mmCIF file of N, CA and C in Angstrom:
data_model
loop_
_atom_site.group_PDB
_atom_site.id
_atom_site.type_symbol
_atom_site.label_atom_id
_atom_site.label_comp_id
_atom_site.label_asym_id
_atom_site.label_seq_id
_atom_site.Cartn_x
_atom_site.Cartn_y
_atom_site.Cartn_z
ATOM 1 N N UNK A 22 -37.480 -30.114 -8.806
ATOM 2 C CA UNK A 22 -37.115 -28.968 -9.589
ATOM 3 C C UNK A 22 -35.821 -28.391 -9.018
ATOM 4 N N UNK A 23 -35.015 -28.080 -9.777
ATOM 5 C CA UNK A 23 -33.839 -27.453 -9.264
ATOM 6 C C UNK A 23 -33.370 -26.405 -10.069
ATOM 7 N N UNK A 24 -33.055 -25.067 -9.248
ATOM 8 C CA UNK A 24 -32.482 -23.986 -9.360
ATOM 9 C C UNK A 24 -31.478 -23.612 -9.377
ATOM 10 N N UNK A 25 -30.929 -23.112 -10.240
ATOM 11 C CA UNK A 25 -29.481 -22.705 -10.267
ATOM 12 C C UNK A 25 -29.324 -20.912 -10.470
ATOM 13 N N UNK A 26 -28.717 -20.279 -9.311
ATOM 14 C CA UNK A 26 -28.865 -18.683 -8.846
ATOM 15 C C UNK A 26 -27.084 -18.514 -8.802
ATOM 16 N N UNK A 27 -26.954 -17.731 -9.543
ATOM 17 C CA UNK A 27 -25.716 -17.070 -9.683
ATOM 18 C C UNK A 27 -25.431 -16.529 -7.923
ATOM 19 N N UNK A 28 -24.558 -16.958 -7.136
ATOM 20 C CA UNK A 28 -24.118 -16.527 -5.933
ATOM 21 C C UNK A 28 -23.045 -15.473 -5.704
ATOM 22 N N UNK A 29 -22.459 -14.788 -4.749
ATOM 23 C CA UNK A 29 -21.790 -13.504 -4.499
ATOM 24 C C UNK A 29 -20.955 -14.383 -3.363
ATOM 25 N N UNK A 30 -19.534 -14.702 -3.951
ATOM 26 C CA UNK A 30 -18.800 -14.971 -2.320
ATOM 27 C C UNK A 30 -17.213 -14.495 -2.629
ATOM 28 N N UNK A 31 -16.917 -14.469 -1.397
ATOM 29 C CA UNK A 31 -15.218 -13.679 -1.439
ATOM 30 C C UNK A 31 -14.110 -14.573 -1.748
ATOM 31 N N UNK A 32 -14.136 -13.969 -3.103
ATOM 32 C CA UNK A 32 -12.729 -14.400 -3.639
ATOM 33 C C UNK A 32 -11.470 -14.043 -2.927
ATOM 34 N N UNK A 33 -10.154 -15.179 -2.502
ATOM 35 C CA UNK A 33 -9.153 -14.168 -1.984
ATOM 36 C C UNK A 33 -8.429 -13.884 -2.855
ATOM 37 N N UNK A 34 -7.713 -13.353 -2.253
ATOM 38 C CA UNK A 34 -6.494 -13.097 -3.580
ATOM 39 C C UNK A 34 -6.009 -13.959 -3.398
ATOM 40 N N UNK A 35 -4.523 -14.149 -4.148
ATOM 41 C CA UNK A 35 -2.935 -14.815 -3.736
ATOM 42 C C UNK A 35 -2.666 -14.815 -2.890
ATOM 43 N N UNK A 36 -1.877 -16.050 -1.680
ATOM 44 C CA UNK A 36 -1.295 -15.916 -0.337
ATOM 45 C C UNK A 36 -0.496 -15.004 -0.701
ATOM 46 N N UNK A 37 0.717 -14.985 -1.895
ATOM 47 C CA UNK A 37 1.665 -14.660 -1.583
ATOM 48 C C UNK A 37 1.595 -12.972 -1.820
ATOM 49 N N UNK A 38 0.582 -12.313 -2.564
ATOM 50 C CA UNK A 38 -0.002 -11.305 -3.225
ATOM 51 C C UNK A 38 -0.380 -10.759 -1.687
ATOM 52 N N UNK A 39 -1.327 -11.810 -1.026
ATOM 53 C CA UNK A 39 -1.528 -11.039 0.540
ATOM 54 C C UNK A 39 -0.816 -10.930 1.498
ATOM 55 N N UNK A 40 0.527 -11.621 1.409
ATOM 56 C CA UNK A 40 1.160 -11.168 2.042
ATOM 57 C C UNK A 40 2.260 -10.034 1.926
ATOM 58 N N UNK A 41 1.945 -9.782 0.623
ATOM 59 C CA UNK A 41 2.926 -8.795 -0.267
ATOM 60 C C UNK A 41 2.287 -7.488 0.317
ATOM 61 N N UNK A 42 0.933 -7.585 0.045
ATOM 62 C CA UNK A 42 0.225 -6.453 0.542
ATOM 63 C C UNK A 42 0.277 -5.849 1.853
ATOM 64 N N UNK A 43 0.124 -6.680 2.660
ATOM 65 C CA UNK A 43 0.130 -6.727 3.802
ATOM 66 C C UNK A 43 1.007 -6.228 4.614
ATOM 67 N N UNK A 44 2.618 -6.238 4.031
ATOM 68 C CA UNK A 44 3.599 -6.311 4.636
ATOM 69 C C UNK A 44 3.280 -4.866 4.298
ATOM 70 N N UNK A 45 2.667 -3.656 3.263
ATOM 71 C CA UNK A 45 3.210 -2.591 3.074
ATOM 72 C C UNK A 45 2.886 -1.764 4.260
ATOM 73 N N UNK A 46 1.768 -2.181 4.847
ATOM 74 C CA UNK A 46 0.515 -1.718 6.226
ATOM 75 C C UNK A 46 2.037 -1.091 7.506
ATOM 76 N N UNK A 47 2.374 -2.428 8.015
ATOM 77 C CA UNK A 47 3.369 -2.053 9.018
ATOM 78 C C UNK A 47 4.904 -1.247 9.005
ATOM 79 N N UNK A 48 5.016 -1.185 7.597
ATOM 80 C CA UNK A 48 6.804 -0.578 7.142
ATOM 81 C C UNK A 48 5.810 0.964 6.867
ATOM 82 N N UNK A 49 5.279 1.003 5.704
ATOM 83 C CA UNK A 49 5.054 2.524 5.846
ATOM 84 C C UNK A 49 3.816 3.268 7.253
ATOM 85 N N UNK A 50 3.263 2.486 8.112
ATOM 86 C CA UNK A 50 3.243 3.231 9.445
ATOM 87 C C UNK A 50 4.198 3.441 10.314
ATOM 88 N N UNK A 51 5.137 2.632 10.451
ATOM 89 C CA UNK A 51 6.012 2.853 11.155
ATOM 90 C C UNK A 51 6.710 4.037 10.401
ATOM 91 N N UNK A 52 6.848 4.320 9.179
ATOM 92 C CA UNK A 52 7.495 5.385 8.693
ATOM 93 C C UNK A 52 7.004 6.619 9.310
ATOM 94 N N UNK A 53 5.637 6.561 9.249
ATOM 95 C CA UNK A 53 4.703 7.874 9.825
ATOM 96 C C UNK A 53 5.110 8.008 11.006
ATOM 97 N N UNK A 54 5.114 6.478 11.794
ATOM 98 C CA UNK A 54 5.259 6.873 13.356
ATOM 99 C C UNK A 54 6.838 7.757 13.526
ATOM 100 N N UNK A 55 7.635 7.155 13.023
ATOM 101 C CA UNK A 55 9.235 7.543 12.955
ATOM 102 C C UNK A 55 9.315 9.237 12.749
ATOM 103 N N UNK A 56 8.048 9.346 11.718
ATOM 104 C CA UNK A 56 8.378 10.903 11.393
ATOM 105 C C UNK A 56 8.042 11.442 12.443
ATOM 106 N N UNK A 57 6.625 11.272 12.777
ATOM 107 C CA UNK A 57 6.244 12.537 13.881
ATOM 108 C C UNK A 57 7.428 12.224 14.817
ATOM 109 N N UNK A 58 7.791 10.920 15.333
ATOM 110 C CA UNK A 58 8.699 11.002 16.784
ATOM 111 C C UNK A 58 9.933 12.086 16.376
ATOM 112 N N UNK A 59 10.617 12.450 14.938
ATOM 113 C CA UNK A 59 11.459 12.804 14.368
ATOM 114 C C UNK A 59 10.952 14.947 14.820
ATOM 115 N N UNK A 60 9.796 14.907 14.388
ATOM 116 C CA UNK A 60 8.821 16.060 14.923
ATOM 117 C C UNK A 60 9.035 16.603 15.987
ATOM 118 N N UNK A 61 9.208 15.899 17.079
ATOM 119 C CA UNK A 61 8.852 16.662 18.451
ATOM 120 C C UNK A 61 10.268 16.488 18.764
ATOM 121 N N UNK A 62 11.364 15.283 18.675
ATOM 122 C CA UNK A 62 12.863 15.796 19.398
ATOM 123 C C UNK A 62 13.857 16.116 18.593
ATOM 124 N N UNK A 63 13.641 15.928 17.411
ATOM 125 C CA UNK A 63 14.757 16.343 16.117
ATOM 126 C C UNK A 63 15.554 15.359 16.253
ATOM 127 N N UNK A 64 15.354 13.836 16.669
ATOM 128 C CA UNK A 64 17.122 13.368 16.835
ATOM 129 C C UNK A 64 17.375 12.391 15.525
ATOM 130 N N UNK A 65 18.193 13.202 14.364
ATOM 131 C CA UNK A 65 18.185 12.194 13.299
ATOM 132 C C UNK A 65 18.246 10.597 13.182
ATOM 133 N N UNK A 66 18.046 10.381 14.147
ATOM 134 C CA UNK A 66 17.860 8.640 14.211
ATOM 135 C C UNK A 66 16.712 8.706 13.496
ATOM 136 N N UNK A 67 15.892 8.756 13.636
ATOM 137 C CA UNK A 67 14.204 8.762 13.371
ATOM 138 C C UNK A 67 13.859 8.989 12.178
ATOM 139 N N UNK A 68 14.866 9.840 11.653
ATOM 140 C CA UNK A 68 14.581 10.140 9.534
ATOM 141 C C UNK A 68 15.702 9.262 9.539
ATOM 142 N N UNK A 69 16.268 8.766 9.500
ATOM 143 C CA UNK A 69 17.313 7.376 9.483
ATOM 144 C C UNK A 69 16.183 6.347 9.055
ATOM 145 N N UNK A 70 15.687 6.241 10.199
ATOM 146 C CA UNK A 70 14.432 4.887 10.253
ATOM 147 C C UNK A 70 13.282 4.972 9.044
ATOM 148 N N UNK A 71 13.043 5.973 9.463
ATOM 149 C CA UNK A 71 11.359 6.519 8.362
ATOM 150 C C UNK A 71 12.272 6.511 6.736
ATOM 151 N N UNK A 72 13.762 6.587 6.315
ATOM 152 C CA UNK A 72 14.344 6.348 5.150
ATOM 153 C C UNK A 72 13.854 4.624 4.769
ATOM 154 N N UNK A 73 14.993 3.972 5.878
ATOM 155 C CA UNK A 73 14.931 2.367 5.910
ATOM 156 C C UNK A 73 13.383 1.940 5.978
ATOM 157 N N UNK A 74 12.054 2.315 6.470
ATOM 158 C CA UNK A 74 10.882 1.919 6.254
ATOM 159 C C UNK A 74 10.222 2.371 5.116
ATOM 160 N N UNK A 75 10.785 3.033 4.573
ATOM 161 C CA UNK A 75 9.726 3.470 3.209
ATOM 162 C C UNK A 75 10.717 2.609 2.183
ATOM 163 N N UNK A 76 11.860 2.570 2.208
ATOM 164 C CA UNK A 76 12.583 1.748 1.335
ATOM 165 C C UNK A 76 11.781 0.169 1.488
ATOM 166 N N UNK A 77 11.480 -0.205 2.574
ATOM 167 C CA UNK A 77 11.065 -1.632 2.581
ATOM 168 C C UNK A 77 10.019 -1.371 2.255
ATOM 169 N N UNK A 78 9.040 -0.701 2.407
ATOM 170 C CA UNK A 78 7.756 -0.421 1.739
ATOM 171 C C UNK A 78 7.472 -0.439 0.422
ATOM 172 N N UNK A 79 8.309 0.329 -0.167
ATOM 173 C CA UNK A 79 8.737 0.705 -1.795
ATOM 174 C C UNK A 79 8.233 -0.742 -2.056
ATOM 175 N N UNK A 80 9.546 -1.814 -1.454
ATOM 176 C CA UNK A 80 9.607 -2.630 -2.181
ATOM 177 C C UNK A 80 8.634 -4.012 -2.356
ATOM 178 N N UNK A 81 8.412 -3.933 -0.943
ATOM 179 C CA UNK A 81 6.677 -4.742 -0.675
ATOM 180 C C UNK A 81 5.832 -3.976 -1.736
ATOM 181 N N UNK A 82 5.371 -2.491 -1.573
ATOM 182 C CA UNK A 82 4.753 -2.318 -2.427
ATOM 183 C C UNK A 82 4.340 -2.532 -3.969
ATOM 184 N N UNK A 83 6.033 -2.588 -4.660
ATOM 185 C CA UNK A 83 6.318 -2.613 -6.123
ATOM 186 C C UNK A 83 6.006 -4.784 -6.203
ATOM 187 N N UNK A 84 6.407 -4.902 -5.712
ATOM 188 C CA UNK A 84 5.606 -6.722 -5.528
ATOM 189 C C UNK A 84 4.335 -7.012 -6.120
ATOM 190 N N UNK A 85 3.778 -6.260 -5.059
ATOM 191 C CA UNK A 85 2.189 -6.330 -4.634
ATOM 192 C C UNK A 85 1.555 -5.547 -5.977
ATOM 193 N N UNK A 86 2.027 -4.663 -6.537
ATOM 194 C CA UNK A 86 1.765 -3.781 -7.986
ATOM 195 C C UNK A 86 2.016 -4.512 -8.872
ATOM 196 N N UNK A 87 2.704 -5.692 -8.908
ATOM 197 C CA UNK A 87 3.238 -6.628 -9.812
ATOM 198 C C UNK A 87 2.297 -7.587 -10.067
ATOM 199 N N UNK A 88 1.794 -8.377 -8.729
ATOM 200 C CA UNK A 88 0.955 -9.520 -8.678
ATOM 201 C C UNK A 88 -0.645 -8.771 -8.707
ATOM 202 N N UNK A 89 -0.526 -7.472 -8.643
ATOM 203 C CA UNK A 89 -1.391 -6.845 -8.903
ATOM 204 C C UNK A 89 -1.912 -6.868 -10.247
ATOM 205 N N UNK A 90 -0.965 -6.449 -11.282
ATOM 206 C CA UNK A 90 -1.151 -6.609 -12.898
ATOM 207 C C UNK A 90 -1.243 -7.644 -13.026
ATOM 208 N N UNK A 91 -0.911 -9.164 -12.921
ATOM 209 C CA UNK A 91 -0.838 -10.276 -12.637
ATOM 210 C C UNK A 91 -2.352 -10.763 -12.881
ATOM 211 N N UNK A 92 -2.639 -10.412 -11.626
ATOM 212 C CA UNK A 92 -4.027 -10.548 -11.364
ATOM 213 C C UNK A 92 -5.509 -10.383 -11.799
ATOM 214 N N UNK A 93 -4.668 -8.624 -12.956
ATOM 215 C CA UNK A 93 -5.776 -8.256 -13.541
ATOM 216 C C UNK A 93 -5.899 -8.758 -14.822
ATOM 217 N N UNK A 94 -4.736 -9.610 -15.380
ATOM 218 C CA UNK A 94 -5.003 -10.088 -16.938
ATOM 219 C C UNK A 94 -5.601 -11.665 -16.255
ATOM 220 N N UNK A 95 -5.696 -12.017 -15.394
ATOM 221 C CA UNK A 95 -6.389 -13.496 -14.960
ATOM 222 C C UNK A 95 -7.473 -13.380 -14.365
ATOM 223 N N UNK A 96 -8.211 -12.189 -14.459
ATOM 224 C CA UNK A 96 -9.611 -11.675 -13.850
ATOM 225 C C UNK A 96 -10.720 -12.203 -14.367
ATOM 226 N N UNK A 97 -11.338 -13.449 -14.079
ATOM 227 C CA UNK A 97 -12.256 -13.981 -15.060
ATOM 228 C C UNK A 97 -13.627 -13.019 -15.009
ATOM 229 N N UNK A 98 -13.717 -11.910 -14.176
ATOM 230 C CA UNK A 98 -15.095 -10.997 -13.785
ATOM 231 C C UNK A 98 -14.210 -10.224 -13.691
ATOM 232 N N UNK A 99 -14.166 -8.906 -14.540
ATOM 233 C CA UNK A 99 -14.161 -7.384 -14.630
ATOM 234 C C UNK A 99 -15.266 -6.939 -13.651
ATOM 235 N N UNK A 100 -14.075 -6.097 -12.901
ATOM 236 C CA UNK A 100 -15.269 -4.829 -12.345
ATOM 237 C C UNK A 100 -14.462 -3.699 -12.169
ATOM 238 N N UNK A 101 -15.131 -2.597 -11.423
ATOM 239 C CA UNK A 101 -14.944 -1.342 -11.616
ATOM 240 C C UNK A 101 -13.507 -1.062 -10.539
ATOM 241 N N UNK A 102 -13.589 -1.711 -9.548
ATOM 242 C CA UNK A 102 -12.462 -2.020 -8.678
ATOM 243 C C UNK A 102 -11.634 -2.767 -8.954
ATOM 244 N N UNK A 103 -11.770 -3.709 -9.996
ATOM 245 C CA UNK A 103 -10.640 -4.482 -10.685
ATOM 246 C C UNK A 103 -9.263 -3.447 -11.087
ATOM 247 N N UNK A 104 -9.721 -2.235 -11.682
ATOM 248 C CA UNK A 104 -8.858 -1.286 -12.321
ATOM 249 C C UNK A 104 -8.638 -0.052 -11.463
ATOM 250 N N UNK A 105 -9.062 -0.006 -10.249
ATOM 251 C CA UNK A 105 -8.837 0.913 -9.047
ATOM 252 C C UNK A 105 -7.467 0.406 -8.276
ATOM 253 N N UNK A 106 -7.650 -0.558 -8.159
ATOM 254 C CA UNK A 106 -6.370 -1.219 -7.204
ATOM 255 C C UNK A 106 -5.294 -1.422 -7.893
ATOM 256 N N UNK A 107 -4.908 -1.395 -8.782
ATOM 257 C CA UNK A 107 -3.478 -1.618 -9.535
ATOM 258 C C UNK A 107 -3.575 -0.209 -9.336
ATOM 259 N N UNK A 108 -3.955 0.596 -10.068
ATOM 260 C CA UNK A 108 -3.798 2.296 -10.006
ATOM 261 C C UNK A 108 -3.550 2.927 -8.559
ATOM 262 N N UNK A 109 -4.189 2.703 -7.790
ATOM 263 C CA UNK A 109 -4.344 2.779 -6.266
ATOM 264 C C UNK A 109 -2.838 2.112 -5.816
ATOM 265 N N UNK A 110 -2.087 1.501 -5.908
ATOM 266 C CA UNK A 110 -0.786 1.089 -5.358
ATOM 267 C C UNK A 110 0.436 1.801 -6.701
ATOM 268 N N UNK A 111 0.285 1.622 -7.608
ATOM 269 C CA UNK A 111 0.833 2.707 -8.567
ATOM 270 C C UNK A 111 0.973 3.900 -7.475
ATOM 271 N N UNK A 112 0.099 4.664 -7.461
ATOM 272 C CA UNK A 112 0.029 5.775 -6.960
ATOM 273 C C UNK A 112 0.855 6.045 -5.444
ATOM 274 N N UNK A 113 0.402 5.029 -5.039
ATOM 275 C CA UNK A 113 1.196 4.640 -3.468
ATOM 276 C C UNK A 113 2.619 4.374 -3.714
ATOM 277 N N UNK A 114 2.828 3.885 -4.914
ATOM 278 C CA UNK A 114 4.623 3.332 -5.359
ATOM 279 C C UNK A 114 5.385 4.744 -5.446
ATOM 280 N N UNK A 115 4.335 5.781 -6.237
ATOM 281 C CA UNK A 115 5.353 7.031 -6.859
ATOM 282 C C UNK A 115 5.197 7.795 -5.589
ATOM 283 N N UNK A 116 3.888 7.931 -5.070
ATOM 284 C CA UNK A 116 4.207 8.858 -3.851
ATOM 285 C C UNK A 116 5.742 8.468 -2.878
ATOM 286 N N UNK A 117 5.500 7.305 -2.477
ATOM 287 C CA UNK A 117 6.359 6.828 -1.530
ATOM 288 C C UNK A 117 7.578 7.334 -1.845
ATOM 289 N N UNK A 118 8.280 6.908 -3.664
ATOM 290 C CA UNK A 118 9.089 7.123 -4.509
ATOM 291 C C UNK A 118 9.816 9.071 -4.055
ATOM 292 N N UNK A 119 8.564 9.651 -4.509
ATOM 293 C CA UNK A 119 8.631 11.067 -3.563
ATOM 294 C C UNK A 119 9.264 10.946 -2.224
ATOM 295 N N UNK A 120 8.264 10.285 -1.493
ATOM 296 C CA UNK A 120 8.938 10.896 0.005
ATOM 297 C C UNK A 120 9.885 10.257 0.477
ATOM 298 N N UNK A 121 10.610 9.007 -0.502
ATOM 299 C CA UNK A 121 11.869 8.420 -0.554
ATOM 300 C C UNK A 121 12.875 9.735 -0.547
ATOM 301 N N UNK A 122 12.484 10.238 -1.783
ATOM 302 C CA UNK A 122 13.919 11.640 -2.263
ATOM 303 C C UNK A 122 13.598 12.542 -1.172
ATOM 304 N N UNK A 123 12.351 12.781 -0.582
ATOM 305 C CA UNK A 123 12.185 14.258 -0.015
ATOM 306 C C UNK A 123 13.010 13.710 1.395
ATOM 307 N N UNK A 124 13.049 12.422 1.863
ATOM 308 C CA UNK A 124 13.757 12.207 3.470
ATOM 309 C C UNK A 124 15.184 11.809 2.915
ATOM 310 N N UNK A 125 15.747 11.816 1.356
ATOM 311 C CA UNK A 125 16.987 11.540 0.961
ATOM 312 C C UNK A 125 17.951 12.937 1.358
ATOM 313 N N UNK A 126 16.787 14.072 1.938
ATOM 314 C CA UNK A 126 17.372 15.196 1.433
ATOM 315 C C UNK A 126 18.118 15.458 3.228
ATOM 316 N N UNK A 127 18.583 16.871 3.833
ATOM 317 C CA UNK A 127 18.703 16.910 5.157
ATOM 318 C C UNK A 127 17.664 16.768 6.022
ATOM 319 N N UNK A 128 17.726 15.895 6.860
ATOM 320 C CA UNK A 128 17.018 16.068 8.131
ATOM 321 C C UNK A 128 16.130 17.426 8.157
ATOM 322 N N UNK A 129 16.716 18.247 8.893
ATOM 323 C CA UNK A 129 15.781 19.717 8.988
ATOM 324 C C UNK A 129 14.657 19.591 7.440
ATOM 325 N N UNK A 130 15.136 19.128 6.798
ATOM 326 C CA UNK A 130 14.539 19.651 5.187
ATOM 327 C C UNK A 130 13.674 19.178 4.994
ATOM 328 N N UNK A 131 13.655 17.705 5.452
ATOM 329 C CA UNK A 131 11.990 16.952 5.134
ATOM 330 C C UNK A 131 11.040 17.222 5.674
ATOM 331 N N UNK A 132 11.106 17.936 6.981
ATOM 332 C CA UNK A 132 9.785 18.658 7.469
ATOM 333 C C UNK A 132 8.933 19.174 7.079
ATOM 334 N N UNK A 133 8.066 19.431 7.042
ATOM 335 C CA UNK A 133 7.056 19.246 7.255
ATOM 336 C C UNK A 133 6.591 18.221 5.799
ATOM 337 N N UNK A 134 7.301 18.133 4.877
ATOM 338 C CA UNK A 134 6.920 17.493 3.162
ATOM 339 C C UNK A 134 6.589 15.958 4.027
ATOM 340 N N UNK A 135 7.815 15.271 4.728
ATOM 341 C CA UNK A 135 7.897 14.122 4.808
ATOM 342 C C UNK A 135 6.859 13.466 5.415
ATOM 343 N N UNK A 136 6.552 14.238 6.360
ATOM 344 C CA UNK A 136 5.579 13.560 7.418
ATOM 345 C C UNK A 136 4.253 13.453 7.136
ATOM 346 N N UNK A 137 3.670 14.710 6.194
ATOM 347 C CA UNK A 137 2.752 14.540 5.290
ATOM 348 C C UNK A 137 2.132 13.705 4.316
ATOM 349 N N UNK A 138 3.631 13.719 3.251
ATOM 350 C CA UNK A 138 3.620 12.253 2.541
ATOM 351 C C UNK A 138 3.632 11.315 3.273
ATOM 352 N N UNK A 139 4.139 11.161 4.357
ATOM 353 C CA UNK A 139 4.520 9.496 5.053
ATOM 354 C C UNK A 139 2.375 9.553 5.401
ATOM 355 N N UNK A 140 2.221 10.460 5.744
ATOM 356 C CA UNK A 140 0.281 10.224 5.999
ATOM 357 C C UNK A 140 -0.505 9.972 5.161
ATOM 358 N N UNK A 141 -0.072 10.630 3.991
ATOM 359 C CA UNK A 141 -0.980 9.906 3.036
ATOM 360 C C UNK A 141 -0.686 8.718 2.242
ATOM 361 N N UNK A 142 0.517 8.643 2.283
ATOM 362 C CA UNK A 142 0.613 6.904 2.006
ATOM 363 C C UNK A 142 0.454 6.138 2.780
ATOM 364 N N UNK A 143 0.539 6.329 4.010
ATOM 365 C CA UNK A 143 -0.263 5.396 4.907
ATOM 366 C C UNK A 143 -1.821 5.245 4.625
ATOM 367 N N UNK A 144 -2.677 6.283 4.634
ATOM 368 C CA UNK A 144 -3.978 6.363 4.419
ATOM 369 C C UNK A 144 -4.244 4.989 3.114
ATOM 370 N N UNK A 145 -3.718 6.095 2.115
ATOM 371 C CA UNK A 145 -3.587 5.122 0.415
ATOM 372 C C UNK A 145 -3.249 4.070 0.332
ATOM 373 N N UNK A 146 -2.036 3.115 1.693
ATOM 374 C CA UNK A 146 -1.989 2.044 1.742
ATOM 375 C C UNK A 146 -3.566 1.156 2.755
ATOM 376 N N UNK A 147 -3.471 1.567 3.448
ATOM 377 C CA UNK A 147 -4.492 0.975 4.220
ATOM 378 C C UNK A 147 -5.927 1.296 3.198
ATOM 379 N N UNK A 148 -6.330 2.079 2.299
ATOM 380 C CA UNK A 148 -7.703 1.602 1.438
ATOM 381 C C UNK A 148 -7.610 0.603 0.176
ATOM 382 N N UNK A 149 -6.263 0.879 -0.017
ATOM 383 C CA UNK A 149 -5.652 -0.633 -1.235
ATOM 384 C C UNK A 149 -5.489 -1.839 -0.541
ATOM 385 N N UNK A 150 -5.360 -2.290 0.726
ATOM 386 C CA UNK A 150 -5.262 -3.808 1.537
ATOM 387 C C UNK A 150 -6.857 -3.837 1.650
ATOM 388 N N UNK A 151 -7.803 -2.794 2.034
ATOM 389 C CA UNK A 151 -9.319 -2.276 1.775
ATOM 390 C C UNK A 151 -9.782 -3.501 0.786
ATOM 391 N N UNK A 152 -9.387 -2.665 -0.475
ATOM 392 C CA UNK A 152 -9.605 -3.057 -1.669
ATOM 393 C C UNK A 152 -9.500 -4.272 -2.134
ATOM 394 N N UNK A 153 -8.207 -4.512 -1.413
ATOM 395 C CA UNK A 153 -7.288 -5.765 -2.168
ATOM 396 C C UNK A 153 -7.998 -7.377 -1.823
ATOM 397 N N UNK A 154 -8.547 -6.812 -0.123
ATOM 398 C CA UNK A 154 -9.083 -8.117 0.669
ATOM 399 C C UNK A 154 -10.489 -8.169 0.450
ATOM 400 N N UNK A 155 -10.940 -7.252 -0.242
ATOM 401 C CA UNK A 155 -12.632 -7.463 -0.332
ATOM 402 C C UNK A 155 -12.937 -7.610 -2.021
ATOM 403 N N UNK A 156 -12.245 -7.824 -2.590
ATOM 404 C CA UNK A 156 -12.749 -8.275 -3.963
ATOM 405 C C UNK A 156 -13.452 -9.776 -4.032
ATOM 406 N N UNK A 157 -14.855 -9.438 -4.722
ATOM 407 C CA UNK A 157 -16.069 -10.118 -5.096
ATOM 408 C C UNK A 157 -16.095 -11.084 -6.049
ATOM 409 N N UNK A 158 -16.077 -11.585 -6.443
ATOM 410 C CA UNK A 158 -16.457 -12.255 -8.082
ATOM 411 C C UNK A 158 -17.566 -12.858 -7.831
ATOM 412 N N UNK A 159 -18.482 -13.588 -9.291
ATOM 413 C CA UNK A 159 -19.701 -13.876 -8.703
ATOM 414 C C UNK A 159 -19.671 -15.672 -9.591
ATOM 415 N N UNK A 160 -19.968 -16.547 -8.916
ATOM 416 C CA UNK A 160 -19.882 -17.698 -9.117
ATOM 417 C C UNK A 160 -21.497 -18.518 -9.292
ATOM 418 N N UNK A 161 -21.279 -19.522 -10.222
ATOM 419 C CA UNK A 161 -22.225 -20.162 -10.073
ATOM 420 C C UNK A 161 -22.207 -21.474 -9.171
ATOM 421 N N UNK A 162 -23.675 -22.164 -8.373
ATOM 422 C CA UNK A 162 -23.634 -22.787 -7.852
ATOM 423 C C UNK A 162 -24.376 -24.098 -8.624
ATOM 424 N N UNK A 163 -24.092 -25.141 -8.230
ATOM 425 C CA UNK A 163 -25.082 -26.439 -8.921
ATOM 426 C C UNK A 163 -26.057 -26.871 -8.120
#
């Protein structure tokens, strides 16, 4: 007699999708890190840097939002997180987009806005790589 049971195993994504993702993790922390160091000695080098890391972020990010939509019209299993994670890096694209203009502005000026935003897009990036690396689909076995 033989059984056939619908199984639960981890789909990955795209290499190139994970590495898209991936890359956003280390450019926008280092942005965070850049800000606070920017925090305690004021020496505009540091909003210099936290500019150039959210710019590379942006653009890892807007990738990864790409192969993101990508992904979701080739979704052979809909789920509820299927449509969280494109939205979830959206969101991470415009914030960033924000604290792009807010560190475009003077030094003194991005304080306290920048360093804030630079935290919660860090946060928002690190639960979308979350997201991105633990998606499910459910397969049959023979």
């Amino acid at each position: 007699m033989s059984r056939s049971a619908p199984t639960t195993y981890l789909s990955g994504i795209h290499p190139l999708h994970a590495l898209l993702l991936a890359s956003t993790f280390p450019l926008f922390l280092g942005a965070t890190l850049s800000d606070y160091a920017y925090s305690k000695n004021f020496h505009i080098q540091w909003s210099t840097f936290s500019s150039w890391l959210i710019a590379g972020g942006l653009v890892f990010a807007g990738l990864a939002f790409l192969c993101a939509i990508i992904g979701l019209f080739r979704a052979e299993h809909r789920r509820g997180l299927t449509l969280v994670y494109p939205l979830l890096l959206l969101v991470i694209w415009v914030l960033g987009f924000i604290n792009a203009l807010v560190h475009a502005r003077d030094a003194w000026a991005m304080m306290p806005t920048g360093l804030i935003l630079s935290i919660i897009v860090t946060v928002l990036t690190v639960a979308a790589i979350w997201i991105g690396f633990s998606r499910r689909t459910v397969g049959a076995t023979s």
